[in-house]
CSV table of C-alpha atoms in Angstrom, one decimal:
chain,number,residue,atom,x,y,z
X,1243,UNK,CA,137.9,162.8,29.5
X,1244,UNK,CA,135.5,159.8,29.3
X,1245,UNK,CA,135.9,156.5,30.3
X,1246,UNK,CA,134.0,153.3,30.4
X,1247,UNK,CA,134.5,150.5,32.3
X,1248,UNK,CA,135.0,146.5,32.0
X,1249,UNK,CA,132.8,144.1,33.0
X,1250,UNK,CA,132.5,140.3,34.5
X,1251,UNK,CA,129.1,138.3,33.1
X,1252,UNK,CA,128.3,135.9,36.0
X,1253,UNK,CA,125.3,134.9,35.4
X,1254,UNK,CA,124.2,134.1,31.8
X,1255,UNK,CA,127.4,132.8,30.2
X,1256,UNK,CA,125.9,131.4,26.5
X,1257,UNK,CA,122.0,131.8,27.6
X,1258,UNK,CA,122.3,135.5,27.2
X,1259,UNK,CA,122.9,134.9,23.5
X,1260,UNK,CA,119.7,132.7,23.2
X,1261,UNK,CA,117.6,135.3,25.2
X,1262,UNK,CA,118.2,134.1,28.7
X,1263,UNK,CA,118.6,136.2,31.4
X,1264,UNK,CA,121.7,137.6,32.8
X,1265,UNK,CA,123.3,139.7,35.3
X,1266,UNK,CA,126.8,141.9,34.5
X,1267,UNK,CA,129.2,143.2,37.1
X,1268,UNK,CA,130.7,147.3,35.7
X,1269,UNK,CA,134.5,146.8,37.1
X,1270,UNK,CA,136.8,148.9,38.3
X,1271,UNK,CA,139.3,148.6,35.0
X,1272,UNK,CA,138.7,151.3,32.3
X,1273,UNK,CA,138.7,152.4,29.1
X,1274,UNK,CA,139.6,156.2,29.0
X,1275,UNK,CA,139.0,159.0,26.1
X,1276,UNK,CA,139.8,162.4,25.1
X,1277,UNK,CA,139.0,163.8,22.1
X,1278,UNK,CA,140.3,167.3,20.9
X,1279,UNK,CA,139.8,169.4,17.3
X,1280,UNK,CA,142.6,168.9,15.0
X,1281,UNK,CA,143.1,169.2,11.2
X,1282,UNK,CA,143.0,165.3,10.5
X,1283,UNK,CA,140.9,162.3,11.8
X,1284,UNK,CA,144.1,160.7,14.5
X,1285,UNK,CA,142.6,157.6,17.1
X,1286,UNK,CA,146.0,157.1,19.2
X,1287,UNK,CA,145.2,153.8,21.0
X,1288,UNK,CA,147.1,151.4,23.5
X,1289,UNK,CA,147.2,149.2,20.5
X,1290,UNK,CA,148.9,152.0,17.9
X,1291,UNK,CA,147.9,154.8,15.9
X,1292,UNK,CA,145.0,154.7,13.3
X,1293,UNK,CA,143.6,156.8,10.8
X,1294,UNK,CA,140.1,155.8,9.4
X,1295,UNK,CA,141.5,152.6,8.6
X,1296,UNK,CA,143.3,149.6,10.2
X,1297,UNK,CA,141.4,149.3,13.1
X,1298,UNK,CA,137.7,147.1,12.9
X,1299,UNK,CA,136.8,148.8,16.1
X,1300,UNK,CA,137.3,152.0,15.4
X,1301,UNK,CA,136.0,151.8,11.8
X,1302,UNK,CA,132.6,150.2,13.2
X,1303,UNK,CA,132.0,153.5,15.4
X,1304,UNK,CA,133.0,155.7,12.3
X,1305,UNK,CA,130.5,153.9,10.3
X,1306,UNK,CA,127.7,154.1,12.7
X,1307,UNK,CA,128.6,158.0,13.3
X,1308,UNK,CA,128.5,158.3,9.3
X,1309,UNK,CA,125.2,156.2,8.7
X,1310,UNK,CA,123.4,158.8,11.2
X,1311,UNK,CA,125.2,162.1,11.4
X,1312,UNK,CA,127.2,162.4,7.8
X,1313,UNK,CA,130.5,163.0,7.4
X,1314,UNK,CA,132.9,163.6,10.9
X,1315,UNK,CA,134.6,167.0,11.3
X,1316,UNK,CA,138.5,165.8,11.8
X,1317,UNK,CA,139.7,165.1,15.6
X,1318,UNK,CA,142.6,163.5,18.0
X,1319,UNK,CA,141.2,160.6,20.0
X,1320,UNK,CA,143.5,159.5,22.6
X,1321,UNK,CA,141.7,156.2,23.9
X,1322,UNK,CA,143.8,154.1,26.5
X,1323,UNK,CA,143.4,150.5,28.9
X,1324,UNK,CA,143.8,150.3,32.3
X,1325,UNK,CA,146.5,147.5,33.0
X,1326,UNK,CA,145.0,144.3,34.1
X,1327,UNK,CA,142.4,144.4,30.3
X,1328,UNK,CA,145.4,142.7,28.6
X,1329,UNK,CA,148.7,140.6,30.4
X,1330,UNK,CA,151.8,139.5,28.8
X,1331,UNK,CA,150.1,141.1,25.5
X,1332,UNK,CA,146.9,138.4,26.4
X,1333,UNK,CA,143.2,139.3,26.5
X,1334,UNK,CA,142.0,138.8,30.1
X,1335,UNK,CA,138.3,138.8,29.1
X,1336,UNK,CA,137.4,141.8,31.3
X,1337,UNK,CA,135.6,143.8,28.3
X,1338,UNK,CA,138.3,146.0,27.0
X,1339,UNK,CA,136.2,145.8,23.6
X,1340,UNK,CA,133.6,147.1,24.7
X,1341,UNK,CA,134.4,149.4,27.5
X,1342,UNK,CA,136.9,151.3,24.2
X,1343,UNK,CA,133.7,151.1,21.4
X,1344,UNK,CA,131.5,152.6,24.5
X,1345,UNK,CA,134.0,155.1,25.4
X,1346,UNK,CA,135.1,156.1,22.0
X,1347,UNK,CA,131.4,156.7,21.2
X,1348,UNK,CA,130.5,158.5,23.9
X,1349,UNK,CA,133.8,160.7,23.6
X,1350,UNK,CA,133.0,161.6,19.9
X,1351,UNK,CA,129.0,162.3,21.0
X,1352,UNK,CA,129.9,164.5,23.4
X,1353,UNK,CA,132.3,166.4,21.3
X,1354,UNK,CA,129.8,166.9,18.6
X,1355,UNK,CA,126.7,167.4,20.8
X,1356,UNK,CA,128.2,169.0,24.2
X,1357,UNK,CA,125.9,165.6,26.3
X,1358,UNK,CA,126.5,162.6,27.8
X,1359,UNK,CA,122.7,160.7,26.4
X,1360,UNK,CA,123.5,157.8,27.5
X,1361,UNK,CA,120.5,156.3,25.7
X,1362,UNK,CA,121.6,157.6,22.5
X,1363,UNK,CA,125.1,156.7,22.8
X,1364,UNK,CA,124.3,152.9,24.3
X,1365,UNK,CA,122.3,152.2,20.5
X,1366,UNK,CA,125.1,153.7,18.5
X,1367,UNK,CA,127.7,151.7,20.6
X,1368,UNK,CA,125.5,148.3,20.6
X,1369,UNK,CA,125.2,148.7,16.4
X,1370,UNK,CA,128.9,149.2,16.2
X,1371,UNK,CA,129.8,146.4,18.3
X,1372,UNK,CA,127.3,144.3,15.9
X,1373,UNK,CA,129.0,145.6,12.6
X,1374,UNK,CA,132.4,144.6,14.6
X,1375,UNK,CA,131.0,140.8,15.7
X,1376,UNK,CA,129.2,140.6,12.3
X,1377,UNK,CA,126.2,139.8,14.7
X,1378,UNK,CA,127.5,137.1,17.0
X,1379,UNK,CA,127.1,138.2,20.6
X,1380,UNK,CA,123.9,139.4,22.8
X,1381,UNK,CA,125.7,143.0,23.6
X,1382,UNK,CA,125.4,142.8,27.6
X,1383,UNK,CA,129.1,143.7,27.7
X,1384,UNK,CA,128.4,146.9,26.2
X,1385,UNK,CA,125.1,147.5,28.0
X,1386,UNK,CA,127.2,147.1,31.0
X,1387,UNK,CA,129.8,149.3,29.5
X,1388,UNK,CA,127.2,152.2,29.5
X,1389,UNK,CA,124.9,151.3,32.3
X,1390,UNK,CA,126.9,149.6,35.0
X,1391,UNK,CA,126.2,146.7,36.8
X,1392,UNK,CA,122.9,145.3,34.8
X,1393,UNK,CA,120.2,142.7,35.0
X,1394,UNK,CA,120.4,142.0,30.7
X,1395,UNK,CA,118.5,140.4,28.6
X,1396,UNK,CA,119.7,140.8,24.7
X,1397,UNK,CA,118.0,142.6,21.8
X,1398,UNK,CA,116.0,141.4,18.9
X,1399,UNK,CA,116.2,143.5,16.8
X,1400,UNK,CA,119.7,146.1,15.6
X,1401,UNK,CA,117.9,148.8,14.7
X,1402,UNK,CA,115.2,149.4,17.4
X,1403,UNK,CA,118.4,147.7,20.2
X,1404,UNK,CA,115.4,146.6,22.0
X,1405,UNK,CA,117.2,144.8,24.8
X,1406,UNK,CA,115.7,144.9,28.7
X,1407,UNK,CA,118.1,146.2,31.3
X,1408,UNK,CA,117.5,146.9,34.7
X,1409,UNK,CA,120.2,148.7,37.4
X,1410,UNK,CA,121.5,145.7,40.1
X,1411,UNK,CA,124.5,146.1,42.0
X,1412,UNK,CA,126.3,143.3,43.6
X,1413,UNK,CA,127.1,145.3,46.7
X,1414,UNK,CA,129.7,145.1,49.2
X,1415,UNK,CA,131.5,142.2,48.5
X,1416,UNK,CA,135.1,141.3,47.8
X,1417,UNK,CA,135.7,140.4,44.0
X,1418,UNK,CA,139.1,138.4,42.5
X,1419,UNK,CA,140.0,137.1,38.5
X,1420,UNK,CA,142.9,134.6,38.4
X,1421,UNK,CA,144.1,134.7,35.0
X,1422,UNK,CA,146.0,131.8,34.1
X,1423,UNK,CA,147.5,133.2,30.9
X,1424,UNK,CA,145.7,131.9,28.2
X,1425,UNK,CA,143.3,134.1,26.1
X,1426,UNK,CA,140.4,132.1,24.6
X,1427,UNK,CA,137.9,133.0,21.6
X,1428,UNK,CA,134.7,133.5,22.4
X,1429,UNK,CA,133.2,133.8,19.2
X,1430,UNK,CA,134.0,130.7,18.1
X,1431,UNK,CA,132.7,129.2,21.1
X,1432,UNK,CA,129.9,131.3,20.8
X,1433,UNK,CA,129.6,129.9,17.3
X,1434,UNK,CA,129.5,126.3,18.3
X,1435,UNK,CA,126.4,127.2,20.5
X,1436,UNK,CA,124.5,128.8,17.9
X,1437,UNK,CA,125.4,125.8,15.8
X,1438,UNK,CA,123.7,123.6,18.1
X,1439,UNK,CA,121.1,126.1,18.9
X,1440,UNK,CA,117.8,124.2,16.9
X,1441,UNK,CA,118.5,120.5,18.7
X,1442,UNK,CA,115.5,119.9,21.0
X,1443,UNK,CA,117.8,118.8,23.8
X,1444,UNK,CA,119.7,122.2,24.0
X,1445,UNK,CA,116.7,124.5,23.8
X,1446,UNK,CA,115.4,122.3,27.1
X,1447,UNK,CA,118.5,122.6,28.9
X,1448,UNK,CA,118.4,126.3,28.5
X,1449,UNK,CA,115.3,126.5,29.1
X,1450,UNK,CA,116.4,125.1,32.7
X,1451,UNK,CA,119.6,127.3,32.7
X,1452,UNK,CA,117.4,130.5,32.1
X,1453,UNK,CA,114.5,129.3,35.5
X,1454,UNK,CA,118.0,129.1,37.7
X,1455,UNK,CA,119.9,132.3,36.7
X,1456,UNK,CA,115.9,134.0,37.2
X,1457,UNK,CA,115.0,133.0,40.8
X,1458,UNK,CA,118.8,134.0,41.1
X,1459,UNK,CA,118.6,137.3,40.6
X,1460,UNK,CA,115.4,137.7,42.2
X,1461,UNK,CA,117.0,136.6,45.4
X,1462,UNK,CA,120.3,138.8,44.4
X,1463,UNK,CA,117.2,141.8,44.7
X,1464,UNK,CA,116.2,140.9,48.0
X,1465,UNK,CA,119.6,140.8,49.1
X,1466,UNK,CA,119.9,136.9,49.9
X,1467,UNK,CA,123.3,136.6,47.8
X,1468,UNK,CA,124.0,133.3,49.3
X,1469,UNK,CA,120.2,131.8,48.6
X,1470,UNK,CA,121.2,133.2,45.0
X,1471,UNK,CA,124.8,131.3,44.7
X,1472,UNK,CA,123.1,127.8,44.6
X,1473,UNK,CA,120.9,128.7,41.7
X,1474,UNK,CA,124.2,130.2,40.1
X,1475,UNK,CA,125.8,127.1,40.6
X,1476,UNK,CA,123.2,125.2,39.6
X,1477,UNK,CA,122.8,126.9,36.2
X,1478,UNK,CA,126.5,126.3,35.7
X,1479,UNK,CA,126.3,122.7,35.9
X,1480,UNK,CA,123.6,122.6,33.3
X,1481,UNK,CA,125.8,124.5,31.3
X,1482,UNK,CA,128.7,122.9,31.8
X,1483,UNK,CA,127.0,119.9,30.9
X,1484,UNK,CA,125.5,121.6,27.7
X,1485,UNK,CA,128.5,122.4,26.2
X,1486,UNK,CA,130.7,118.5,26.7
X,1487,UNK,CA,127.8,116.4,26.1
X,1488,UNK,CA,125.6,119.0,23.0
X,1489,UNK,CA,127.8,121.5,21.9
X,1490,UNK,CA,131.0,119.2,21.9
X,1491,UNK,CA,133.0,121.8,23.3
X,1492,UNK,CA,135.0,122.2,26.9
X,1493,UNK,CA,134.2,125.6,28.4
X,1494,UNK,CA,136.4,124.4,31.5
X,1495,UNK,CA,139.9,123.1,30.9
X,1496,UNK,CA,141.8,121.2,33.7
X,1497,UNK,CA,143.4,124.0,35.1
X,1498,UNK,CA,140.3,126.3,35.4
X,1499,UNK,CA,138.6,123.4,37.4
X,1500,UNK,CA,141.6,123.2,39.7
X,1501,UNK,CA,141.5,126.8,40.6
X,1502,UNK,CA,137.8,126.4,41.2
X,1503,UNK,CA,138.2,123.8,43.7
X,1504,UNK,CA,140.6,125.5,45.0
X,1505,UNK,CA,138.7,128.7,46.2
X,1506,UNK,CA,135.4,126.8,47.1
X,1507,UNK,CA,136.4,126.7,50.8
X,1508,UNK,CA,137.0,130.2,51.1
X,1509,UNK,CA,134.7,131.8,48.2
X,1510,UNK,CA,130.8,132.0,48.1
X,1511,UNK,CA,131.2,131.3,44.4
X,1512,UNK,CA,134.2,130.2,42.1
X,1513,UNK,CA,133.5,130.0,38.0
X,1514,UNK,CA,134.9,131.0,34.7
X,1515,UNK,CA,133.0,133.8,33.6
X,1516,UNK,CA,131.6,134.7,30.2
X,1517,UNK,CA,132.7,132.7,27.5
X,1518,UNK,CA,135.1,130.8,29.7
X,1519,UNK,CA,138.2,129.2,29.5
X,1520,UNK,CA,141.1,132.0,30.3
X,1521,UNK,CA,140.3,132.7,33.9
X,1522,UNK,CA,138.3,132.0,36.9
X,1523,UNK,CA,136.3,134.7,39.2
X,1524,UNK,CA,135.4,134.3,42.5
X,1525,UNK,CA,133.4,136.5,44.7
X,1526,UNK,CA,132.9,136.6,48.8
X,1527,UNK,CA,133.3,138.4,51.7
X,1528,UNK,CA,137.2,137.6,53.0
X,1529,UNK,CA,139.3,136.6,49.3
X,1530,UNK,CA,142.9,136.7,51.3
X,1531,UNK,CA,143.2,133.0,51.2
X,1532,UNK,CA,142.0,132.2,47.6
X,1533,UNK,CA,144.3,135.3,46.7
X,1534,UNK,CA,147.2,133.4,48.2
X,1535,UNK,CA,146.2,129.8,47.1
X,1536,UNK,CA,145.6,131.1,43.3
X,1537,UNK,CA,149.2,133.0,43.1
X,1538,UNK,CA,151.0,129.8,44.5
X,1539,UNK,CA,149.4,127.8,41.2
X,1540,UNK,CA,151.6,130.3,39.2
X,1541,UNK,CA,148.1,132.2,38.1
X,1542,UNK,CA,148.1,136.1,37.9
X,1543,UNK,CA,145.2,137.2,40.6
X,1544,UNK,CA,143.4,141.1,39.4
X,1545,UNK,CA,141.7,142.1,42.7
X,1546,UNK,CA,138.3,143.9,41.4
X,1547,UNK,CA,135.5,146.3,42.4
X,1548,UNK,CA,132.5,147.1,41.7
X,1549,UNK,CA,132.2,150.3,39.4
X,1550,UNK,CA,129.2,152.4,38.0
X,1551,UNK,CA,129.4,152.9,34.2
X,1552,UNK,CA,129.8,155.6,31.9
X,1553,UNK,CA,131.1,158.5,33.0
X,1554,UNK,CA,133.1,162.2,32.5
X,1555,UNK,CA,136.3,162.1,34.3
X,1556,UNK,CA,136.7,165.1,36.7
């Protein structure tokens, strides 16, 4: 069995699409795969069962197989989500996209090739996530998804997937998502950015975004997390300020803010990661009384670890 795992993008919400820079957290929620001979082409999913058809995920991998390998001998993917990806049958934006396209990819290249190249198997994943998107999204999710926790910086170009990524973990530290139960789409959000992307004013406040989330990971490196946290928070501000007053879009409703202020006191850092707008993350050393604070606003709380990345289950 294979599995991949989810992630949380705390740094480099929106600039990661435009090139910025960007660090991704590997969680421990995960996508698991087996794959077995059999006489027709079956994906068995927590969503149903497929064929070739019916599911945009898995046709994406079965096109990117096709385009470089030919036809697929026929096979029984079983391909299931930890709890927690999905609540009340909403999306809780931990990356079960991308952890399933990276783990069904790697399941099928390892049963036609007998290896785990993770190299080879992070290209085919990133094109069939782009096919999927129809090429909205930077693909850090499913760097992460193969790699672990990442520094990322997107590619340019689909066919060469010449992105920059760099091995950085977070470390010992407690993590908590407080999902307050509604699911939110990021490619429309995404959208609105890329709308807006050509306006002078939004290319210079990402340009300050990106020189924040920078000299925060270089102090992440030298292991001054809390040096780090005020370029973070920094960046978010821009961004937050970017999307109301450019884009023309909230990435923070009422509530998110509320649960924000809420955990300041107690957590190093409090934000809505990614695309924003379904839950709030915080991260610190002692989470016990956000944990408590969050659950008394009626908000589901997902304690989280840190996680490598791809992997063959034992």
């Amino acid at each position: 069995m294979i599995s991949a795992p989810g992630k949380i993008l705390w740094i480099g919400s929106y600039s990661v699409v435009f090139g910025g820079i960007s660090h991704v957290i590997a969680i421990n929620r995960r996508v698991r795969c087996d794959i077995k001979s059999s006489q027709n082409l079956i994906f068995e999913t927590t969503y149903g069962i497929f064929k070739e058809k019916g599911n945009e995920l898995i046709e994406s991998v079965i096109t990117v197989f096709k385009e470089k390998f030919g036809n697929l001998p026929p096979f029984h993917v079983k391909l299931f989500n930890d709890k927690d990806f999905q609540i009340h049958g909403k999306k809780t934006g931990l990356g079960s996209s991308s952890a399933s396209t990276v783990a069904l990819t790697a399941c099928i290249y390892y049963h036609l090739f007998n290896n785990l190249n993770k190299d080879e198997i992070y290209k085919l994943a990133q094109k069939a996530n782009y096919i999927r998107q129809k090429g909205i999204g930077s693909g850090f999710d499913i760097a992460s998804a193969v790699y672990g926790s990442i520094v990322y910086r997107r590619f340019y170009d689909i066919e060469k997937v010449d992105s920059v990524i760099e091995p950085l973990k977070i470390g010992n530290y407690e993590m908590l998502l407080g999902f307050i139960g509604e699911s939110f789409n990021t490619v429309n959000s995404v959208a609105k950015f890329i709308e807006k992307s050509n306006d002078e004013e939004f290319k210079k406040v990402m340009k300050y975004i990106d020189e924040e989330n920078i000299m925060a990971i270089k102090l992440i490196k030298l292991g001054k997390i809390e040096e780090a946290i005020e370029h973070v928070k920094l960046a978010r501000k821009f961004l937050n300020g970017l999307a109301r007053k450019i884009v023309g879009i909230e990435i923070e409703n009422e509530k998110i803010r509320r649960l924000i202020e809420i955990a300041e006191n107690d957590a190093l850092i409090a934000l809505s990661p990614g695309a924003g707008g379904e839950s709030v993350f915080a991260l610190g050393k002692d989470l016990s009384k956000v944990k408590e604070k969050w659950e008394k606003e009626n908000v589901i709380v997902i304690e989280l670890k840190e996680d490598e990345g791809l992997r063959i289950e034992a």
